[in-house]
């Protein structure tokens, strides 16, 4: 038998990129090599994303292409499906899949075959927040934190391998450890929370010889004073902090089940910049959430101006089957209007165009 070659296609976020690095290691250990072109391989692993319809459609597009090619060429190519799509209803729509791997079956014990740049280190998987628009808790389940020793081991290994930059990743990194040690509970921004061990973990990592440490994604209600304090004390923790806003309108935030007000969000960023020298922010925003009228949208634009984000990842609302918002609210903002709002925020934040006249 000739060389076994594999092609791994990764859609979606950094979480999937990290999972793919482990999947790659698994097959490499088994003697597989990487194919440049998926048409030339025996096995394709598709690591899927379903966070928005557009992401999901790209997955289907790729699978259709494979199925068509298999039919016309008569080649035998096995298809393995993993990632966030495998636990959703949409999975049933897919044909031509030989094997399915659940994301939590991807062993974190495998030494990942990392790409260049920063070393991605997963600290948790899944999410306990119930943001009404989000399919992730369905796709990845309840939050499960990795043991601190295991994380530290992986970080040290990355340092030994020459990595200068570490990114701690999880759907909600700053609630890390709430499932490991649930002795202390507290209420933060209207949400009942269990005390997080993230500040402790971050400090341990920051003490190591690493040039830059980042973490994604964190949520406002778990951004404690203790965490701010740790960041302020270690210069190697990235000053560009990713803090998803999603909306700057209180009614929309309530419907999103985000549990904070626009004022609380802005105040948090003020607290952070006051304590942390040079702190800046990047964010995620959804435009066109059900019920977002012009006034609500302008409230979001206003918060953006107040905070002065460095970068914003802008998303047009996309109802996801199985989420609360898809069930309760009509997707009532027309696509063209979503596009307009997207452009306004893109100009305002990412292109730094002071287009005040455009949206006032
Ligand atoms: N529609 C649009 N954007 C969404 N996001 C999550 N779910 C949806 C949805 N249904 C965005 C959020 C999140 C990012 C990863 O994707 O902004 O922070
Ligand atoms: Fe990442 Fe969410 Fe997409 Fe899953 S659904 S790959 S967690 S963005």
Tab-separated table of C-alpha atoms and ligand atoms in Angstrom:
chain	number	residue	atom	x	y	z
A	1	UNK	CA	0.000	0.000	0.000
A	2	UNK	CA	1.257	3.509	-0.894
A	3	UNK	CA	1.505	6.537	1.329
A	4	UNK	CA	-1.706	7.361	3.144
A	5	UNK	CA	-2.526	10.996	2.745
A	6	UNK	CA	-5.044	13.144	4.506
A	7	UNK	CA	-6.540	16.599	4.049
A	8	UNK	CA	-7.881	18.518	7.039
A	9	UNK	CA	-10.270	21.354	6.312
A	10	UNK	CA	-10.948	23.693	9.211
A	11	UNK	CA	-13.869	26.084	9.372
A	12	UNK	CA	-14.696	28.458	12.202
A	13	UNK	CA	-12.865	29.822	15.168
A	14	UNK	CA	-9.582	29.347	16.969
A	15	UNK	CA	-11.139	26.503	18.962
A	16	UNK	CA	-11.463	24.483	15.796
A	17	UNK	CA	-7.961	25.427	14.681
A	18	UNK	CA	-6.649	24.049	17.985
A	19	UNK	CA	-8.699	20.866	17.618
A	20	UNK	CA	-7.397	20.397	14.074
A	21	UNK	CA	-3.811	20.635	15.327
A	22	UNK	CA	-4.546	17.633	17.523
A	23	UNK	CA	-6.386	15.728	14.829
A	24	UNK	CA	-3.397	16.285	12.577
A	25	UNK	CA	-1.066	14.949	15.278
A	26	UNK	CA	-3.242	11.854	15.657
A	27	UNK	CA	-3.016	10.977	11.976
A	28	UNK	CA	0.656	11.908	11.718
A	29	UNK	CA	1.395	9.501	14.554
A	30	UNK	CA	-0.448	6.873	12.548
A	31	UNK	CA	1.818	7.396	9.548
A	32	UNK	CA	-0.412	9.640	7.452
A	33	UNK	CA	0.950	12.578	5.484
A	34	UNK	CA	-0.723	15.768	4.376
A	35	UNK	CA	-2.100	16.134	0.868
A	36	UNK	CA	-1.796	19.518	-0.827
A	37	UNK	CA	-5.077	19.031	-2.627
A	38	UNK	CA	-8.062	17.182	-1.191
A	39	UNK	CA	-8.683	15.503	-4.533
A	40	UNK	CA	-5.434	13.592	-4.120
A	41	UNK	CA	-5.991	12.166	-0.653
A	42	UNK	CA	-7.631	9.078	0.837
A	43	UNK	CA	-9.158	10.796	3.809
A	44	UNK	CA	-10.697	14.215	4.373
A	45	UNK	CA	-11.413	15.503	7.860
A	46	UNK	CA	-13.883	18.379	7.922
A	47	UNK	CA	-13.852	20.419	11.096
A	48	UNK	CA	-17.138	22.285	10.968
A	49	UNK	CA	-18.620	25.538	12.253
A	50	UNK	CA	-22.286	26.438	12.615
A	51	UNK	CA	-22.172	29.750	14.414
A	52	UNK	CA	-23.873	31.529	11.518
A	53	UNK	CA	-25.739	30.309	8.483
A	54	UNK	CA	-22.990	31.571	6.195
A	55	UNK	CA	-20.411	29.448	8.051
A	56	UNK	CA	-22.651	26.392	7.876
A	57	UNK	CA	-23.274	26.903	4.157
A	58	UNK	CA	-19.563	26.900	3.461
A	59	UNK	CA	-19.389	23.467	5.083
A	60	UNK	CA	-22.211	22.164	2.859
A	61	UNK	CA	-20.572	23.698	-0.207
A	62	UNK	CA	-17.371	21.816	0.497
A	63	UNK	CA	-19.139	18.516	1.179
A	64	UNK	CA	-21.162	18.832	-2.036
A	65	UNK	CA	-17.983	19.425	-3.956
A	66	UNK	CA	-16.436	16.290	-2.464
A	67	UNK	CA	-19.506	14.152	-3.161
A	68	UNK	CA	-19.656	15.359	-6.754
A	69	UNK	CA	-15.983	14.715	-7.291
A	70	UNK	CA	-16.208	11.231	-5.819
A	71	UNK	CA	-19.041	10.414	-8.187
A	72	UNK	CA	-17.401	11.717	-11.359
A	73	UNK	CA	-13.894	10.474	-10.633
A	74	UNK	CA	-14.889	7.155	-9.060
A	75	UNK	CA	-12.183	7.713	-6.443
A	76	UNK	CA	-12.496	6.357	-2.937
A	77	UNK	CA	-12.161	9.155	-0.455
A	78	UNK	CA	-13.293	8.660	3.125
A	79	UNK	CA	-14.880	11.611	4.888
A	80	UNK	CA	-14.644	12.260	8.616
A	81	UNK	CA	-16.837	14.941	10.137
A	82	UNK	CA	-16.075	16.761	13.361
A	83	UNK	CA	-16.580	20.184	14.921
A	84	UNK	CA	-19.666	22.061	15.934
A	85	UNK	CA	-22.022	20.695	13.313
A	86	UNK	CA	-21.954	17.099	14.489
A	87	UNK	CA	-24.294	17.649	17.426
A	88	UNK	CA	-26.855	19.752	15.625
A	89	UNK	CA	-29.981	18.730	13.733
A	90	UNK	CA	-28.336	19.867	10.499
A	91	UNK	CA	-26.086	16.818	10.684
A	92	UNK	CA	-28.947	14.749	9.257
A	93	UNK	CA	-28.855	16.760	6.033
A	94	UNK	CA	-25.375	15.558	5.207
A	95	UNK	CA	-24.633	12.511	3.094
A	96	UNK	CA	-21.377	10.775	2.245
A	97	UNK	CA	-19.873	10.852	5.747
A	98	UNK	CA	-17.977	7.733	6.869
A	99	UNK	CA	-17.170	8.692	10.427
A	100	UNK	CA	-18.126	11.310	12.991
A	101	UNK	CA	-15.851	12.517	15.788
A	102	UNK	CA	-17.357	14.416	18.730
A	103	UNK	CA	-15.265	17.453	19.686
A	104	UNK	CA	-14.815	16.247	23.258
A	105	UNK	CA	-13.396	12.965	21.993
A	106	UNK	CA	-10.472	14.817	20.431
A	107	UNK	CA	-7.855	13.983	22.978
A	108	UNK	CA	-6.245	16.953	24.656
A	109	UNK	CA	-3.506	14.548	25.687
A	110	UNK	CA	-2.225	14.461	22.118
A	111	UNK	CA	0.692	16.769	21.474
A	112	UNK	CA	-0.673	19.130	18.840
A	113	UNK	CA	1.121	19.779	15.573
A	114	UNK	CA	1.051	23.535	15.872
A	115	UNK	CA	1.104	26.098	13.127
A	116	UNK	CA	3.558	28.977	13.225
A	117	UNK	CA	2.920	32.019	15.393
A	118	UNK	CA	1.188	31.680	18.724
A	119	UNK	CA	0.604	28.394	20.530
A	120	UNK	CA	-3.119	27.844	21.057
A	121	UNK	CA	-3.809	26.208	24.400
A	122	UNK	CA	-7.395	25.123	25.148
A	123	UNK	CA	-8.343	25.642	28.781
A	124	UNK	CA	-12.014	24.702	28.552
A	125	UNK	CA	-14.578	23.400	26.125
A	126	UNK	CA	-18.286	24.176	26.007
A	127	UNK	CA	-20.263	27.021	27.491
A	128	UNK	CA	-22.747	27.526	30.345
A	129	UNK	CA	-23.988	30.895	29.227
A	130	UNK	CA	-27.283	31.028	27.498
A	131	UNK	CA	-26.955	33.861	25.062
A	132	UNK	CA	-30.223	33.515	23.218
A	133	UNK	CA	-28.750	33.630	19.695
A	134	UNK	CA	-25.928	31.171	20.233
A	135	UNK	CA	-25.800	27.568	19.074
A	136	UNK	CA	-22.453	26.854	20.741
A	137	UNK	CA	-23.806	25.426	24.034
A	138	UNK	CA	-25.846	22.985	21.906
A	139	UNK	CA	-22.873	22.166	19.739
A	140	UNK	CA	-20.223	21.859	22.417
A	141	UNK	CA	-22.196	21.195	25.586
A	142	UNK	CA	-21.663	22.365	29.156
A	143	UNK	CA	-18.393	24.002	30.074
A	144	UNK	CA	-15.692	21.554	31.067
A	145	UNK	CA	-12.423	22.983	32.334
A	146	UNK	CA	-9.114	21.266	31.826
A	147	UNK	CA	-7.034	20.551	34.894
A	148	UNK	CA	-4.613	23.332	35.669
A	149	UNK	CA	-1.609	20.993	35.775
A	150	UNK	CA	-2.449	19.666	32.343
A	151	UNK	CA	-2.697	23.189	30.929
A	152	UNK	CA	0.579	24.222	32.537
A	153	UNK	CA	2.255	21.152	31.125
A	154	UNK	CA	1.095	22.045	27.646
A	155	UNK	CA	2.228	25.653	28.034
A	156	UNK	CA	5.684	24.516	29.207
A	157	UNK	CA	5.962	22.131	26.296
A	158	UNK	CA	5.155	24.972	23.884
A	159	UNK	CA	7.858	27.109	25.504
A	160	UNK	CA	10.346	24.251	25.196
A	161	UNK	CA	9.453	24.066	21.528
A	162	UNK	CA	10.345	27.709	21.068
A	163	UNK	CA	6.946	29.399	21.144
A	164	UNK	CA	7.088	32.979	22.395
A	165	UNK	CA	3.380	33.612	22.327
A	166	UNK	CA	0.532	31.746	24.016
A	167	UNK	CA	-3.206	32.110	23.488
A	168	UNK	CA	-5.430	30.561	26.145
A	169	UNK	CA	-8.663	29.576	24.463
A	170	UNK	CA	-12.198	28.600	25.412
A	171	UNK	CA	-15.745	29.773	24.741
A	172	UNK	CA	-15.739	31.657	28.024
A	173	UNK	CA	-12.152	31.655	29.295
A	174	UNK	CA	-12.668	33.885	32.268
A	175	UNK	CA	-15.141	31.522	33.898
A	176	UNK	CA	-12.413	28.879	33.824
A	177	UNK	CA	-12.484	26.405	36.670
A	178	UNK	CA	-16.014	27.071	37.867
A	179	UNK	CA	-16.746	23.383	37.304
A	180	UNK	CA	-13.570	22.289	39.103
A	181	UNK	CA	-14.043	24.215	42.309
A	182	UNK	CA	-17.588	25.275	42.999
A	183	UNK	CA	-17.142	26.294	46.583
A	184	UNK	CA	-17.693	30.019	46.209
A	185	UNK	CA	-20.537	31.614	44.340
A	186	UNK	CA	-21.192	35.250	43.637
A	187	UNK	CA	-23.463	37.511	41.651
A	188	UNK	CA	-21.829	39.534	38.906
A	189	UNK	CA	-23.696	41.830	36.521
A	190	UNK	CA	-26.955	40.183	37.454
A	191	UNK	CA	-25.719	36.654	36.851
A	192	UNK	CA	-25.135	34.082	39.509
A	193	UNK	CA	-21.583	32.894	39.003
A	194	UNK	CA	-19.190	30.493	40.591
A	195	UNK	CA	-15.837	32.018	41.471
A	196	UNK	CA	-13.469	31.600	38.579
A	197	UNK	CA	-9.941	30.239	38.772
A	198	UNK	CA	-8.922	32.080	35.634
A	199	UNK	CA	-6.948	34.878	37.341
A	200	UNK	CA	-4.902	32.249	39.158
A	201	UNK	CA	-4.232	30.321	35.949
A	202	UNK	CA	-3.350	33.457	34.019
A	203	UNK	CA	-0.893	34.536	36.686
A	204	UNK	CA	0.819	31.141	36.672
A	205	UNK	CA	1.235	31.344	32.911
A	206	UNK	CA	2.385	34.975	33.012
A	207	UNK	CA	5.225	34.056	35.381
A	208	UNK	CA	6.746	31.821	32.715
A	209	UNK	CA	9.208	33.132	30.136
A	210	UNK	CA	6.645	34.054	27.493
A	211	UNK	CA	6.654	37.279	25.519
A	212	UNK	CA	2.926	37.587	24.993
A	213	UNK	CA	-0.124	35.926	26.507
A	214	UNK	CA	-3.614	36.486	25.149
A	215	UNK	CA	-6.944	34.893	25.959
A	216	UNK	CA	-10.178	34.501	23.997
A	217	UNK	CA	-13.025	34.856	24.578
A	218	UNK	CA	-13.810	36.444	27.864
A	219	UNK	CA	-17.176	37.772	28.916
A	220	UNK	CA	-17.967	41.000	30.742
A	221	UNK	CA	-19.698	39.367	33.715
A	222	UNK	CA	-16.649	37.236	34.519
A	223	UNK	CA	-14.170	40.078	34.202
A	224	UNK	CA	-13.436	40.448	37.890
A	225	UNK	CA	-11.289	43.003	39.696
A	226	UNK	CA	-8.973	40.131	40.549
A	227	UNK	CA	-8.460	39.467	36.838
A	228	UNK	CA	-7.849	43.155	36.113
A	229	UNK	CA	-5.307	43.208	38.914
A	230	UNK	CA	-3.410	40.207	37.536
A	231	UNK	CA	-3.257	41.691	34.037
A	232	UNK	CA	-2.015	44.996	35.417
A	233	UNK	CA	0.884	43.285	37.191
A	234	UNK	CA	2.273	41.325	34.227
A	235	UNK	CA	3.557	43.219	31.224
A	236	UNK	CA	3.586	40.093	29.075
A	237	UNK	CA	-0.217	39.840	29.142
A	238	UNK	CA	-1.637	41.298	25.953
A	239	UNK	CA	-3.061	44.797	26.457
A	240	UNK	CA	-5.459	44.288	23.590
A	241	UNK	CA	-8.346	42.661	25.423
A	242	UNK	CA	-11.119	40.925	23.568
A	243	UNK	CA	-14.421	41.729	25.233
A	244	UNK	CA	-17.558	40.871	23.245
A	245	UNK	CA	-20.168	43.624	23.416
A	246	UNK	CA	-22.753	42.092	21.029
A	247	UNK	CA	-25.064	45.104	21.395
A	248	UNK	CA	-25.017	48.503	23.046
A	249	UNK	CA	-28.771	48.652	23.550
A	250	UNK	CA	-30.224	47.556	26.876
A	251	UNK	CA	-33.430	46.010	25.488
A	252	UNK	CA	-31.514	44.052	22.885
A	253	UNK	CA	-28.951	42.960	25.482
A	254	UNK	CA	-31.807	41.696	27.614
A	255	UNK	CA	-33.266	39.748	24.695
A	256	UNK	CA	-29.822	38.362	24.007
A	257	UNK	CA	-29.652	37.316	27.673
A	258	UNK	CA	-26.322	39.026	28.086
A	259	UNK	CA	-27.075	40.163	31.618
A	260	UNK	CA	-25.351	43.567	31.523
A	261	UNK	CA	-26.376	47.008	30.452
A	262	UNK	CA	-24.511	49.218	28.016
A	263	UNK	CA	-23.554	51.453	30.927
A	264	UNK	CA	-22.126	48.527	32.890
A	265	UNK	CA	-20.102	47.463	29.873
A	266	UNK	CA	-18.642	50.932	29.338
A	267	UNK	CA	-17.915	51.252	33.055
A	268	UNK	CA	-16.071	47.945	32.978
A	269	UNK	CA	-13.855	49.144	30.133
A	270	UNK	CA	-13.179	52.338	32.113
A	271	UNK	CA	-12.229	50.298	35.176
A	272	UNK	CA	-9.893	48.217	33.064
A	273	UNK	CA	-8.176	51.171	31.362
A	274	UNK	CA	-7.759	52.938	34.675
A	275	UNK	CA	-5.939	49.972	36.207
A	276	UNK	CA	-4.131	48.578	33.170
A	277	UNK	CA	-1.653	50.774	31.389
A	278	UNK	CA	-2.262	50.836	27.658
A	279	UNK	CA	-5.355	48.606	27.730
A	280	UNK	CA	-7.288	48.553	24.468
A	281	UNK	CA	-10.259	46.529	23.324
A	282	UNK	CA	-11.449	44.398	20.494
A	283	UNK	CA	-14.993	43.085	20.359
A	284	UNK	CA	-17.745	41.027	18.734
A	285	UNK	CA	-20.980	42.687	17.683
A	286	UNK	CA	-24.171	41.338	16.166
A	287	UNK	CA	-26.135	43.737	13.981
A	288	UNK	CA	-29.776	43.196	13.081
A	289	UNK	CA	-30.789	41.139	16.099
A	290	UNK	CA	-34.622	40.807	16.164
A	291	UNK	CA	-36.212	44.042	17.334
A	292	UNK	CA	-33.108	46.152	16.682
A	293	UNK	CA	-34.578	49.390	15.373
A	294	UNK	CA	-32.585	52.416	14.291
A	295	UNK	CA	-32.476	53.774	17.819
A	296	UNK	CA	-31.172	50.498	19.234
A	297	UNK	CA	-28.543	50.338	16.520
A	298	UNK	CA	-27.446	53.892	17.256
A	299	UNK	CA	-27.039	52.922	20.891
A	300	UNK	CA	-24.548	50.286	19.778
A	301	UNK	CA	-22.724	52.818	17.599
A	302	UNK	CA	-22.617	55.153	20.591
A	303	UNK	CA	-20.980	52.551	22.830
A	304	UNK	CA	-18.456	51.890	20.056
A	305	UNK	CA	-17.546	55.555	20.019
A	306	UNK	CA	-17.321	55.687	23.787
A	307	UNK	CA	-15.042	52.667	24.050
A	308	UNK	CA	-13.020	53.295	20.875
A	309	UNK	CA	-12.475	49.656	19.925
A	310	UNK	CA	-9.336	48.769	18.016
A	311	UNK	CA	-11.069	46.042	16.036
A	312	UNK	CA	-14.604	44.671	15.892
A	313	UNK	CA	-15.711	41.339	14.494
A	314	UNK	CA	-19.067	42.250	13.063
A	315	UNK	CA	-21.757	39.671	12.482
A	316	UNK	CA	-25.148	39.949	10.858
A	317	UNK	CA	-27.744	38.179	12.971
A	318	UNK	CA	-28.517	34.722	11.694
A	319	UNK	CA	-31.265	32.662	13.374
A	320	UNK	CA	-29.856	29.279	14.354
A	321	UNK	CA	-32.243	26.364	14.693
A	322	UNK	CA	-32.450	25.203	18.296
A	323	UNK	CA	-31.616	28.586	19.851
A	324	UNK	CA	-33.980	30.609	22.028
A	325	UNK	CA	-33.899	33.690	19.826
A	326	UNK	CA	-34.797	31.669	16.730
A	327	UNK	CA	-37.766	30.239	18.603
A	328	UNK	CA	-39.009	33.425	20.268
A	329	UNK	CA	-38.280	36.251	17.868
A	330	UNK	CA	-38.954	36.909	14.230
A	331	UNK	CA	-35.831	37.731	12.214
A	332	UNK	CA	-37.342	41.119	11.383
A	333	UNK	CA	-34.394	43.224	10.234
A	334	UNK	CA	-34.105	43.007	6.436
A	335	UNK	CA	-30.824	41.701	5.039
A	336	UNK	CA	-30.069	44.993	3.277
A	337	UNK	CA	-30.496	46.850	6.552
A	338	UNK	CA	-28.187	44.392	8.338
A	339	UNK	CA	-25.633	45.039	5.627
A	340	UNK	CA	-25.998	48.811	6.037
A	341	UNK	CA	-25.498	48.619	9.794
A	342	UNK	CA	-22.557	46.274	9.322
A	343	UNK	CA	-20.907	48.794	6.963
A	344	UNK	CA	-21.489	51.712	9.289
A	345	UNK	CA	-19.799	49.954	12.202
A	346	UNK	CA	-17.035	48.644	9.963
A	347	UNK	CA	-16.279	52.178	8.806
A	348	UNK	CA	-16.500	53.527	12.303
A	349	UNK	CA	-14.321	50.928	14.027
A	350	UNK	CA	-12.259	48.955	11.568
A	351	UNK	CA	-11.613	51.666	9.016
A	352	UNK	CA	-11.698	54.502	11.556
A	353	UNK	CA	-13.860	56.652	9.298
A	354	UNK	CA	-15.608	59.233	11.408
A	355	UNK	CA	-18.861	58.817	9.548
A	356	UNK	CA	-20.979	60.583	12.117
A	357	UNK	CA	-23.197	62.203	9.534
A	358	UNK	CA	-23.843	58.777	8.028
A	359	UNK	CA	-25.488	57.283	11.058
A	360	UNK	CA	-26.861	60.223	12.991
B	1	LIG	N1	-25.931	35.288	14.454
B	1	LIG	C1	-24.929	36.155	14.235
B	1	LIG	N2	-23.789	36.169	14.926
B	1	LIG	C2	-23.642	35.255	15.908
B	1	LIG	N3	-22.641	35.021	16.758
B	1	LIG	C3	-22.976	33.970	17.536
B	1	LIG	N4	-24.199	33.515	17.197
B	1	LIG	C4	-24.641	34.305	16.190
B	1	LIG	C5	-25.826	34.335	15.429
B	1	LIG	N5	-26.841	33.490	15.633
B	1	LIG	C6	-21.431	35.838	16.798
B	1	LIG	C7	-21.249	36.507	18.158
B	1	LIG	C8	-20.144	35.717	18.763
B	1	LIG	C9	-19.328	35.318	17.565
B	1	LIG	C10	-18.424	34.173	17.759
B	1	LIG	O1	-20.304	35.026	16.597
B	1	LIG	O2	-20.885	37.853	17.950
B	1	LIG	O3	-19.392	36.448	19.699
B	2	LIG	FE1	-16.083	28.076	16.966
B	2	LIG	FE2	-18.592	28.566	17.540
B	2	LIG	FE3	-17.941	27.991	15.060
B	2	LIG	FE4	-17.880	26.150	16.970
B	2	LIG	S1	-19.697	27.206	16.202
B	2	LIG	S2	-16.312	26.528	15.425
B	2	LIG	S3	-17.233	27.298	18.735
B	2	LIG	S4	-17.323	29.800	16.176
